[in-house]
Short mmCIF file of C-alpha atoms in Angstrom, two decimals:
data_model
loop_
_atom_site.label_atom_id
_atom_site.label_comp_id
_atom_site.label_asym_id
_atom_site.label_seq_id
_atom_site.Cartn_x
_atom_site.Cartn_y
_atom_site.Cartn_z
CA UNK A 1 0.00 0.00 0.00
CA UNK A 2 1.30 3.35 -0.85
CA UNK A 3 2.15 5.94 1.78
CA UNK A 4 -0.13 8.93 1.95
CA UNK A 5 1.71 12.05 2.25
CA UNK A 6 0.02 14.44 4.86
CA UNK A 7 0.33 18.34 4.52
CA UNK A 8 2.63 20.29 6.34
CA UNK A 9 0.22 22.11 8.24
CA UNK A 10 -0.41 18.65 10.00
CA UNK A 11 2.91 17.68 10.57
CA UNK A 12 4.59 20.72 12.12
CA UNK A 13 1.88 20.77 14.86
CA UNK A 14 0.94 18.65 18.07
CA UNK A 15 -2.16 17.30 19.16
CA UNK A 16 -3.94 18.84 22.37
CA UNK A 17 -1.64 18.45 25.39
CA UNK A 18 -4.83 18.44 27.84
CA UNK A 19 -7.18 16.64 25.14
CA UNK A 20 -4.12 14.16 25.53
CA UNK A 21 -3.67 13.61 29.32
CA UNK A 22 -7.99 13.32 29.71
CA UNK A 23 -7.33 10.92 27.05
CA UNK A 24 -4.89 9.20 28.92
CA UNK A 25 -6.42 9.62 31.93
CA UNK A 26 -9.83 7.74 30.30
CA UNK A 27 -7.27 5.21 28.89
CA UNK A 28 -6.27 4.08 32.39
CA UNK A 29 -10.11 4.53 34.15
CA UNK A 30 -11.05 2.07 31.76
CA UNK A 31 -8.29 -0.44 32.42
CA UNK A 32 -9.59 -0.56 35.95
CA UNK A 33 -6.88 1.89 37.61
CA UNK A 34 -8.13 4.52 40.12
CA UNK A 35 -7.50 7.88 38.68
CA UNK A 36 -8.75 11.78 39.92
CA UNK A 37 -9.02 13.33 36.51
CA UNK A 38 -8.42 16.96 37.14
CA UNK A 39 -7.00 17.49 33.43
CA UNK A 40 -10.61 18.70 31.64
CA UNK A 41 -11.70 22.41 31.34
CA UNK A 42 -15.30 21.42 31.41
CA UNK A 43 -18.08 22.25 34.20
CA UNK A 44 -19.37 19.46 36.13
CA UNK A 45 -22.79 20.63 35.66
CA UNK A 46 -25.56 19.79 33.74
CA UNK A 47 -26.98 22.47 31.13
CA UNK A 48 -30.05 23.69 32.88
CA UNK A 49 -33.07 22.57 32.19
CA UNK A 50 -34.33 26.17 30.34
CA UNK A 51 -31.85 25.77 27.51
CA UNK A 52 -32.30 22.07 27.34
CA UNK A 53 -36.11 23.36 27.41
CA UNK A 54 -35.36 25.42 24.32
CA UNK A 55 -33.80 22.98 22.14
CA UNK A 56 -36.19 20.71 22.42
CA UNK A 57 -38.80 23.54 21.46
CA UNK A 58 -37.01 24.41 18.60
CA UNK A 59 -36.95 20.69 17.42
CA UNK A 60 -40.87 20.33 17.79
CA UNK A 61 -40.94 23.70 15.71
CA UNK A 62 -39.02 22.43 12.74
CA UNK A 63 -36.09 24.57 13.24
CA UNK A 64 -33.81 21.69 12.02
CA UNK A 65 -32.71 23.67 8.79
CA UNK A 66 -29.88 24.95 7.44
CA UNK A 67 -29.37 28.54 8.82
CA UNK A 68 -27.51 31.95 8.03
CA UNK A 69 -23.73 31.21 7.98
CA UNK A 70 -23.01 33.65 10.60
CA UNK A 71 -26.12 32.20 13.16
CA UNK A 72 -29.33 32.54 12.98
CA UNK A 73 -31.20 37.03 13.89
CA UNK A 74 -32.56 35.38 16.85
CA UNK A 75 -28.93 34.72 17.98
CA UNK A 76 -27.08 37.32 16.90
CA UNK A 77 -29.47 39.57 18.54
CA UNK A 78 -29.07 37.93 22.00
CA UNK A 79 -25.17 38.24 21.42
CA UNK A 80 -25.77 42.31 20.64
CA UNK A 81 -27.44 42.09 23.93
CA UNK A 82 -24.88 40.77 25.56
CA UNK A 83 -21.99 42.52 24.58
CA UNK A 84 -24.31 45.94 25.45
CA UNK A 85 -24.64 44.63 28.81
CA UNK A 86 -21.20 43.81 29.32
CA UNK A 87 -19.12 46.19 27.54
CA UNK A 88 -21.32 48.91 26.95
CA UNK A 89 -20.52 48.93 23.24
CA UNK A 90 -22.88 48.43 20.32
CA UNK A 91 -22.39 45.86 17.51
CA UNK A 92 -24.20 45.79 13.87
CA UNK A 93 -25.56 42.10 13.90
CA UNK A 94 -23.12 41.63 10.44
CA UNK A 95 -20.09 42.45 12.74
CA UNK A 96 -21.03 38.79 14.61
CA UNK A 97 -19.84 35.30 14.09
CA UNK A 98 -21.31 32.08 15.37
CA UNK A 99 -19.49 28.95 14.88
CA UNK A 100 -18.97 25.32 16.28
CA UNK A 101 -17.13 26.63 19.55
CA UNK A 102 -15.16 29.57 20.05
CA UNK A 103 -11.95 27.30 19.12
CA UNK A 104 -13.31 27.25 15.53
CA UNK A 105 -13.78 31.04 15.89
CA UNK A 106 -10.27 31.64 16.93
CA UNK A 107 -8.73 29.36 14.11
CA UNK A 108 -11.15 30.88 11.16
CA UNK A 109 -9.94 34.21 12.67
CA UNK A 110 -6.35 33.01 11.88
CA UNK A 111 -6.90 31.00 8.71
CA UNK A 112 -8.83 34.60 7.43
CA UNK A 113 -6.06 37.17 8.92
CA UNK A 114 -2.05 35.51 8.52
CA UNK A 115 0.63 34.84 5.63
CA UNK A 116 3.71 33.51 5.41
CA UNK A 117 5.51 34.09 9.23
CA UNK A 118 3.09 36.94 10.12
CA UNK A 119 3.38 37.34 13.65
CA UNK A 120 1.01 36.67 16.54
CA UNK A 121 2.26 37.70 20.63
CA UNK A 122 0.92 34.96 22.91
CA UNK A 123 1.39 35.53 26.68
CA UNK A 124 3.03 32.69 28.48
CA UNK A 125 1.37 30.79 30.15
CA UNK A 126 -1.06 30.72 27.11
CA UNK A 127 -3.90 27.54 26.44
CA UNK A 128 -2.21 25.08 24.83
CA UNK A 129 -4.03 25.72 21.44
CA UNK A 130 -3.21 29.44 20.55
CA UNK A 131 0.71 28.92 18.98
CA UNK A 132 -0.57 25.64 17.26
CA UNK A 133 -3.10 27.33 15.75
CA UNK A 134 -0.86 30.17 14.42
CA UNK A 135 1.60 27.48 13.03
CA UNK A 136 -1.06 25.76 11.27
CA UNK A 137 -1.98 28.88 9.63
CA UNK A 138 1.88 29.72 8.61
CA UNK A 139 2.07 32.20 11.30
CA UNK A 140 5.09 32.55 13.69
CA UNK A 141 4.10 32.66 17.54
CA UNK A 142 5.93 35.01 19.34
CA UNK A 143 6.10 34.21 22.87
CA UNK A 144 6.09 36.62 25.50
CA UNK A 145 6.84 34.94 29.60
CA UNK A 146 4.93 36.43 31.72
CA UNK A 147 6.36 34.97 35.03
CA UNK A 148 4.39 34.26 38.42
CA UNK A 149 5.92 37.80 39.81
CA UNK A 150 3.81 39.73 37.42
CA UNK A 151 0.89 38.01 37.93
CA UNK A 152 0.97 36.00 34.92
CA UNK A 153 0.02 38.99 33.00
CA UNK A 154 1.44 40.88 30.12
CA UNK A 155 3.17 44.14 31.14
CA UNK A 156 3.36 46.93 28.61
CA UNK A 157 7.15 46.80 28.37
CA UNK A 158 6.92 43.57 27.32
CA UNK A 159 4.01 44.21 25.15
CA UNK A 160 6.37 47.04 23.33
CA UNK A 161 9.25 44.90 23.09
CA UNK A 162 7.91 42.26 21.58
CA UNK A 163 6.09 44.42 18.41
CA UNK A 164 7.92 44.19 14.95
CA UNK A 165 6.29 45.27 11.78
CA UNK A 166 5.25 42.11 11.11
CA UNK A 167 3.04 41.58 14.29
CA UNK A 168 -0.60 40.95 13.02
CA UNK A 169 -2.14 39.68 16.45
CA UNK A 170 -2.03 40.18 19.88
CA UNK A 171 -3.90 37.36 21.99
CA UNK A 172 -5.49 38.30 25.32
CA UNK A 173 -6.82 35.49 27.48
CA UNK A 174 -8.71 36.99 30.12
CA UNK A 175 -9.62 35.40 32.62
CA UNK A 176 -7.02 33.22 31.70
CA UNK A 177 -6.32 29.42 31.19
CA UNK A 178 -4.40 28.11 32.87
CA UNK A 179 -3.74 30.87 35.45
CA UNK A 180 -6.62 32.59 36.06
CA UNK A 181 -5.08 35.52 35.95
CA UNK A 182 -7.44 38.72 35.37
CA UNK A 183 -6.45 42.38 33.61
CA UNK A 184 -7.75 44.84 35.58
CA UNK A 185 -9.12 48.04 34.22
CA UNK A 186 -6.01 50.07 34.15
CA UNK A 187 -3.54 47.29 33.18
CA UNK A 188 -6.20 47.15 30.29
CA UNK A 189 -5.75 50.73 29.18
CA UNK A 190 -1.35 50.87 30.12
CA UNK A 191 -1.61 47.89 27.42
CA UNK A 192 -3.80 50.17 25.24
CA UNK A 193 -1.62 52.75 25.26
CA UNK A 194 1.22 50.71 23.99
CA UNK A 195 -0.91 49.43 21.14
CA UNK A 196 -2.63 52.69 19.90
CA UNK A 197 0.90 52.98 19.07
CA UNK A 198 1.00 50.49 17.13
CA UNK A 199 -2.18 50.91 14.53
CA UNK A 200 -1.35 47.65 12.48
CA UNK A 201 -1.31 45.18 15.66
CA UNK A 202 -4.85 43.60 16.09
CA UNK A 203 -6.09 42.41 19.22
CA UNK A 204 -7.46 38.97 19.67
CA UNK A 205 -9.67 39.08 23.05
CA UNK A 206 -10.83 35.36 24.49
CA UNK A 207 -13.06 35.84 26.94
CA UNK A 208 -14.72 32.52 27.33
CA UNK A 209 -14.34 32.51 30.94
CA UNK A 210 -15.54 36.32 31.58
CA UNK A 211 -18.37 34.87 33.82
CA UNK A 212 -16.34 32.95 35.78
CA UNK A 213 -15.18 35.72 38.22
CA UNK A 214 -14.09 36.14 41.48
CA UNK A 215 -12.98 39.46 42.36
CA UNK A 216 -14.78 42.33 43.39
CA UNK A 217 -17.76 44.40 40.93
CA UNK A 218 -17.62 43.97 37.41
CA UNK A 219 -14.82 42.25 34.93
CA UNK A 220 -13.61 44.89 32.63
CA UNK A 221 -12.83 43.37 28.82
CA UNK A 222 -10.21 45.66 26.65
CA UNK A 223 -12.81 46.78 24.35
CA UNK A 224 -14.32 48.37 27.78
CA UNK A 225 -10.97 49.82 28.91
CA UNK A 226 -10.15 51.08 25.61
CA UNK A 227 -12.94 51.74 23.07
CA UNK A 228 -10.95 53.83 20.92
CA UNK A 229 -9.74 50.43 19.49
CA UNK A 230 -12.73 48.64 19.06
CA UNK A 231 -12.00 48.74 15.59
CA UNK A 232 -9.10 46.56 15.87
CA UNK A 233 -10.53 43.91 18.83
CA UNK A 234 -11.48 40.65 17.46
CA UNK A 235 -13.67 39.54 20.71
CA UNK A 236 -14.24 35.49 21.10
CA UNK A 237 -16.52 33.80 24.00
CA UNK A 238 -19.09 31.31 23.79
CA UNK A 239 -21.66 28.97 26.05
CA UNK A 240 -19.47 26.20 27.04
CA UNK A 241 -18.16 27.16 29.88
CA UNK A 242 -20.16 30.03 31.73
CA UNK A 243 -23.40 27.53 30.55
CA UNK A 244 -21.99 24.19 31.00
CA UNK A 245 -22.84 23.71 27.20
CA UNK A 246 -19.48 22.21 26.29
CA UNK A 247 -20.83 19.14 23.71
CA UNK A 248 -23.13 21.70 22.47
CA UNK A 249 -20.26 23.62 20.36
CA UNK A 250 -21.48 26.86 19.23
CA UNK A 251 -18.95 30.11 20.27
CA UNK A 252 -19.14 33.38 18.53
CA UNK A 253 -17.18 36.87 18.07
CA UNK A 254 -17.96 40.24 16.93
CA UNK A 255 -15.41 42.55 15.81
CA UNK A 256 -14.31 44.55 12.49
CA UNK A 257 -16.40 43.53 9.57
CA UNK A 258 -13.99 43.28 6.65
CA UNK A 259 -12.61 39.86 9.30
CA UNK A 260 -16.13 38.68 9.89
CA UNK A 261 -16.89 38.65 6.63
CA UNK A 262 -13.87 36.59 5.95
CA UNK A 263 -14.66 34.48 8.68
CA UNK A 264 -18.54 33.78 7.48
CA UNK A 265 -16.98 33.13 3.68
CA UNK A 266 -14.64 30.20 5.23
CA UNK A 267 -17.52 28.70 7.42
CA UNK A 268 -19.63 28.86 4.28
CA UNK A 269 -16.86 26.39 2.93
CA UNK A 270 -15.78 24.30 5.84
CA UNK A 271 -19.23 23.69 7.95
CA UNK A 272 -22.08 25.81 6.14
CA UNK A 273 -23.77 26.96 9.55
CA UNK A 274 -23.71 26.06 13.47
CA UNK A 275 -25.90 23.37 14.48
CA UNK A 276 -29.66 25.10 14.40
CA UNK A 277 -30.51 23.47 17.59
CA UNK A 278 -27.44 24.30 19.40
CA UNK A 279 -28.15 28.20 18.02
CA UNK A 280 -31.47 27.93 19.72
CA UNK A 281 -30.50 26.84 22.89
CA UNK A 282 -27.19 29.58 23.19
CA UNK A 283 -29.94 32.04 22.49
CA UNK A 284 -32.42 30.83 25.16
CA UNK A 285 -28.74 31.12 27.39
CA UNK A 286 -27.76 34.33 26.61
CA UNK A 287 -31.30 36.24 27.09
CA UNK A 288 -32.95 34.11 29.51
CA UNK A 289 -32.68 33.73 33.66
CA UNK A 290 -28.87 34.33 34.68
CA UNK A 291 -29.17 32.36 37.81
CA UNK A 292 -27.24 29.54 37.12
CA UNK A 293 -24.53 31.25 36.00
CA UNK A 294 -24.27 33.35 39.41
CA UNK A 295 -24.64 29.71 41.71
CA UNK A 296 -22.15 28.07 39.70
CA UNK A 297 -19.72 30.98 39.80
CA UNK A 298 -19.75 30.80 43.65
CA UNK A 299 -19.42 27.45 43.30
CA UNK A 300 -16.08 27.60 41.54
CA UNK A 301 -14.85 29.80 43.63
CA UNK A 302 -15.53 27.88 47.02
CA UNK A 303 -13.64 25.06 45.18
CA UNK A 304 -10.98 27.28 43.93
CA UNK A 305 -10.83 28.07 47.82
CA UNK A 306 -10.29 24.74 49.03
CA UNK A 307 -7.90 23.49 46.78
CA UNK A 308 -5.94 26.41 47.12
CA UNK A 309 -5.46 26.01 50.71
CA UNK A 310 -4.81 22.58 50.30
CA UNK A 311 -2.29 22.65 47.58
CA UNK A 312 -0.55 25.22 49.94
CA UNK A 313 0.17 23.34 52.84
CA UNK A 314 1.73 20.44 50.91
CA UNK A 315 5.83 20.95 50.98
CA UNK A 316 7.29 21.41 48.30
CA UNK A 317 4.28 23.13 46.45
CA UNK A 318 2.66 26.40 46.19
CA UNK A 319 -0.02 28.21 44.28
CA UNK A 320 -1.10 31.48 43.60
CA UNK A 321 -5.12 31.95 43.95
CA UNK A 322 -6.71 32.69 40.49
CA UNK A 323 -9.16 35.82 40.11
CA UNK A 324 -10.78 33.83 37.56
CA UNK A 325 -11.92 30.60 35.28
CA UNK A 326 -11.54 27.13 36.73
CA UNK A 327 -7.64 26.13 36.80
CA UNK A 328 -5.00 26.06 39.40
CA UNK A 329 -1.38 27.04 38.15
CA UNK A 330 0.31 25.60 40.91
CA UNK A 331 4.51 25.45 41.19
CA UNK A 332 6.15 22.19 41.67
CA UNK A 333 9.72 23.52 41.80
CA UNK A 334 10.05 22.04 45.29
CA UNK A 335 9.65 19.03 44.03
CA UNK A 336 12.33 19.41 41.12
CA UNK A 337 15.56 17.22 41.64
CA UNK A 338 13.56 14.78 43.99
CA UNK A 339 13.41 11.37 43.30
CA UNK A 340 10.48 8.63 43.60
CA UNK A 341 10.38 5.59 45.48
CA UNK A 342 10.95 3.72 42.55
CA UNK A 343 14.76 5.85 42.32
CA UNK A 344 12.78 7.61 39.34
CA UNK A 345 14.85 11.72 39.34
CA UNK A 346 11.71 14.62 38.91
CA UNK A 347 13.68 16.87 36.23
CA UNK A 348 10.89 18.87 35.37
CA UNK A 349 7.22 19.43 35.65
CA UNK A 350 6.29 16.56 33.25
CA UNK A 351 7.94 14.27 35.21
CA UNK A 352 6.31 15.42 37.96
CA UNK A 353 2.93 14.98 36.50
CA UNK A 354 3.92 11.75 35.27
CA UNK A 355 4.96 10.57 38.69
CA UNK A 356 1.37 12.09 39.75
CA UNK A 357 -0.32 9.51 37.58
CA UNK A 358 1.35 7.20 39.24
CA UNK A 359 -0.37 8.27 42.48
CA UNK A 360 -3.52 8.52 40.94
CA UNK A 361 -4.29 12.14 39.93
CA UNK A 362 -4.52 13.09 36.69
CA UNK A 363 -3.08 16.80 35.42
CA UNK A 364 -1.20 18.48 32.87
CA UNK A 365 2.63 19.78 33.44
CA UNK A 366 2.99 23.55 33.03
CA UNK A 367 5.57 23.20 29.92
CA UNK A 368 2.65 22.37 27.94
CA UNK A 369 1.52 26.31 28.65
CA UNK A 370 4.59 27.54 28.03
CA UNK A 371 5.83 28.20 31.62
CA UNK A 372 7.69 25.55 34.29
CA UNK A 373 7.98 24.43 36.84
CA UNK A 374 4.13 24.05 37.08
CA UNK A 375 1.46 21.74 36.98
CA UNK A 376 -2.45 22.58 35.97
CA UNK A 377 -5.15 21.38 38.18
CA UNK A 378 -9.17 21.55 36.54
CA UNK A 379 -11.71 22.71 39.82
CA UNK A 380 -14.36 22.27 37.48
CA UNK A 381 -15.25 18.93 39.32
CA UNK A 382 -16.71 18.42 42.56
CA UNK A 383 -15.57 19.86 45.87
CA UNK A 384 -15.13 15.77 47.03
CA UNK A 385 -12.94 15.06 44.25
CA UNK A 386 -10.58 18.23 44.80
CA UNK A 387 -10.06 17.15 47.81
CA UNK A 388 -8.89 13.71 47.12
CA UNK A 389 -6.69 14.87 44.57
CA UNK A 390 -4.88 16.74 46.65
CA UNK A 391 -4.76 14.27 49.69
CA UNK A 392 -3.27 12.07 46.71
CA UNK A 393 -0.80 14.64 45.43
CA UNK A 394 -0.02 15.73 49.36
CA UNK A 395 0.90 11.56 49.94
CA UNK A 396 2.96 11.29 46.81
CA UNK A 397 5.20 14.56 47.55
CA UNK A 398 5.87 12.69 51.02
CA UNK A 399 7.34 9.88 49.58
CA UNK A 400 9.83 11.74 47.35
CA UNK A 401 13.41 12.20 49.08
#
């Protein structure tokens, strides 16, 4: 049989580090071994009952069609609404996309916007997905640490430093996976400042976690902080996470038209629409009761609470409390240069991780982000389960020596 030669946009990137270790982590559940999985991003929740509620309704009413490309008025104009509420800025429904998950949003914004080793500054630690992404699209990541000193966060000297005339992007994860981290309002506008200097640098805003919040009054988005470049924000959330609507996959954007339009004329080639049914039920999420997105926000944080208290008392470990999202960035260098009961050396975080799957507990090793020594921790699961994990990860630090 002949080979079949794959493209190189397959070959020069990697598969999904975390879609990997929950893989893995399945893998082993299913051979019988006892694993914590605290790898996956995804809420623990069911989709309530009201958006459930609306799918079904728009099922019985024949809405099973093919729809716009860019989502169907009804949707559109509950994302308008939205982004009103929350930034305080209008949007023309033609400057909104709605796709299979924000993921596809972000990648269609790439696939639509770089050439040949245009440049795109990602933030380290950054999800795993952003530089593969640019790669796959020809781009060249350019990758800025942002060390746990600074808060995980993007400083404007950095910012500047890293701009060259062939920067296209700027991605801003906020609040931020894996960190949590959170740009307040006037780091927002000190980064601003820096890029109004810079008119050809566009702005790539995920906010898919902008619900999940734990600090005090309102989370401030860029576009907020610094409407004078509204023009050049390119603003991605969705329902998965703030709706626990994950399977669902339907994200959007809004943003400058000349890129949605781009955006809508790729879709129209690659997927034709978002599911109709999914469309219906992000609509019903978006405009109806908000409840469930408050109680599960104080949820996460109560978990966020206990597992950072936990991870802090073990030796060895230590962990900065996120303002944001569901993930613990926690540092392992204590553990670095230890060795295992089996005479197994830790010589980095992904040995470290390794050596927690071992013990049981499932996570991803912070070079995978772009940062070590650190290890990523999901408190999207139950308050039970954190706690395990860490009385697992608390024994197996013990035992090194």
């Amino acid at each position: 049989m002949p080979d079949f030669k794959l493209a190189k946009r397959v070959t020069r990137i990697k598969p999904s580090p975390s879609t990997a270790a929950a893989a893995r982590a399945k893998e082993l559940k299913a051979a019988g071994r006892d694993i914590v999985d605290m790898t996956v991003g995804e809420p623990d929740f069911d989709t309530p009952d009201i958006i459930k509620q609306a799918a079904v309704a728009a099922m019985q009413a024949g809405q099973t069609k093919y729809t716009a490309v860019n989502g169907t008025l009804e949707l559109r104009q509950a994302i308008a609404a939205r982004m009103k509420r929350h930034t305080g800025q209008d949007y023309a429904l033609d400057q909104i996309t709605v796709g299979g998950g924000g993921k596809q949003i972000i990648f269609l914004a790439f696939m639509a916007s770089i050439d040949d080793d245009d440049e795109v500054i990602i933030p380290a630690p950054y999800w795993v997905s952003y530089p593969d992404m640019v790669i796959a699209n020809e781009g060249k990541p350019v990758i800025v640490t942002c060390p746990e000193d600074n808060g995980f966060k993007l400083t404007p000297e950095a910012l500047e430093a890293a701009i060259t005339p062939k920067t296209r992007w700027l991605v801003l994860n906020s609040p931020s996976n894996p960190t949590g981290a959170v740009y307040n309002e006037a780091e927002l506008k000190a980064l601003g400042a820096v890029l109004e200097r810079h008119p050809h640098v566009f702005v790539l805003t995920d906010e898919i976690y902008d619900e999940i919040w734990f600090g005090e009054g309102k989370l401030v988005s860029l576009v907020e902080a610094v409407p004078a470049l509204k023009e050049r924000i390119f603003a991605v959330n969705g329902v998965s996470k703030s709706y626990a609507m994950t399977g669902w996959r339907l994200g959007y954007a809004v943003g400058p038209l000349v890129l949605v339009n781009a955006i809508n004329k790729l879709q129209s080639q690659i997927s034709s629409c978002p599911s109709s049914i999914s469309q219906a039920a992000a609509a019903a999420a978006l405009s109806g009761d908000q409840s469930f997105v408050a109680e599960s926000g104080k949820a996460y944080r109560r978990r966020r609470d206990v597992a950072v208290e936990l991870l802090n008392g073990i030796p060895g470990l230590s962990c900065k409390a996120p303002d944001g999202a569901f993930y613990l960035f926690a540092n392992c260098s204590g553990a670095i240069g230890k060795t295992a009961p089996s005479g197994q050396k830790i010589e980095n975080d992904l040995d470290f991780v390794l050596y927690l799957l071992d013990n049981g507990v499932a996570a991803i090793h912070g070079a995978a982000y772009g940062l070590s020594p650190y290890f990523r921790l999901s408190t999207a699961t139950s308050e039970d389960l954190i706690r395990e994990a860490c009385r697992r990860i608390e024994a197996a630090c013990a035992a090194l020596s």
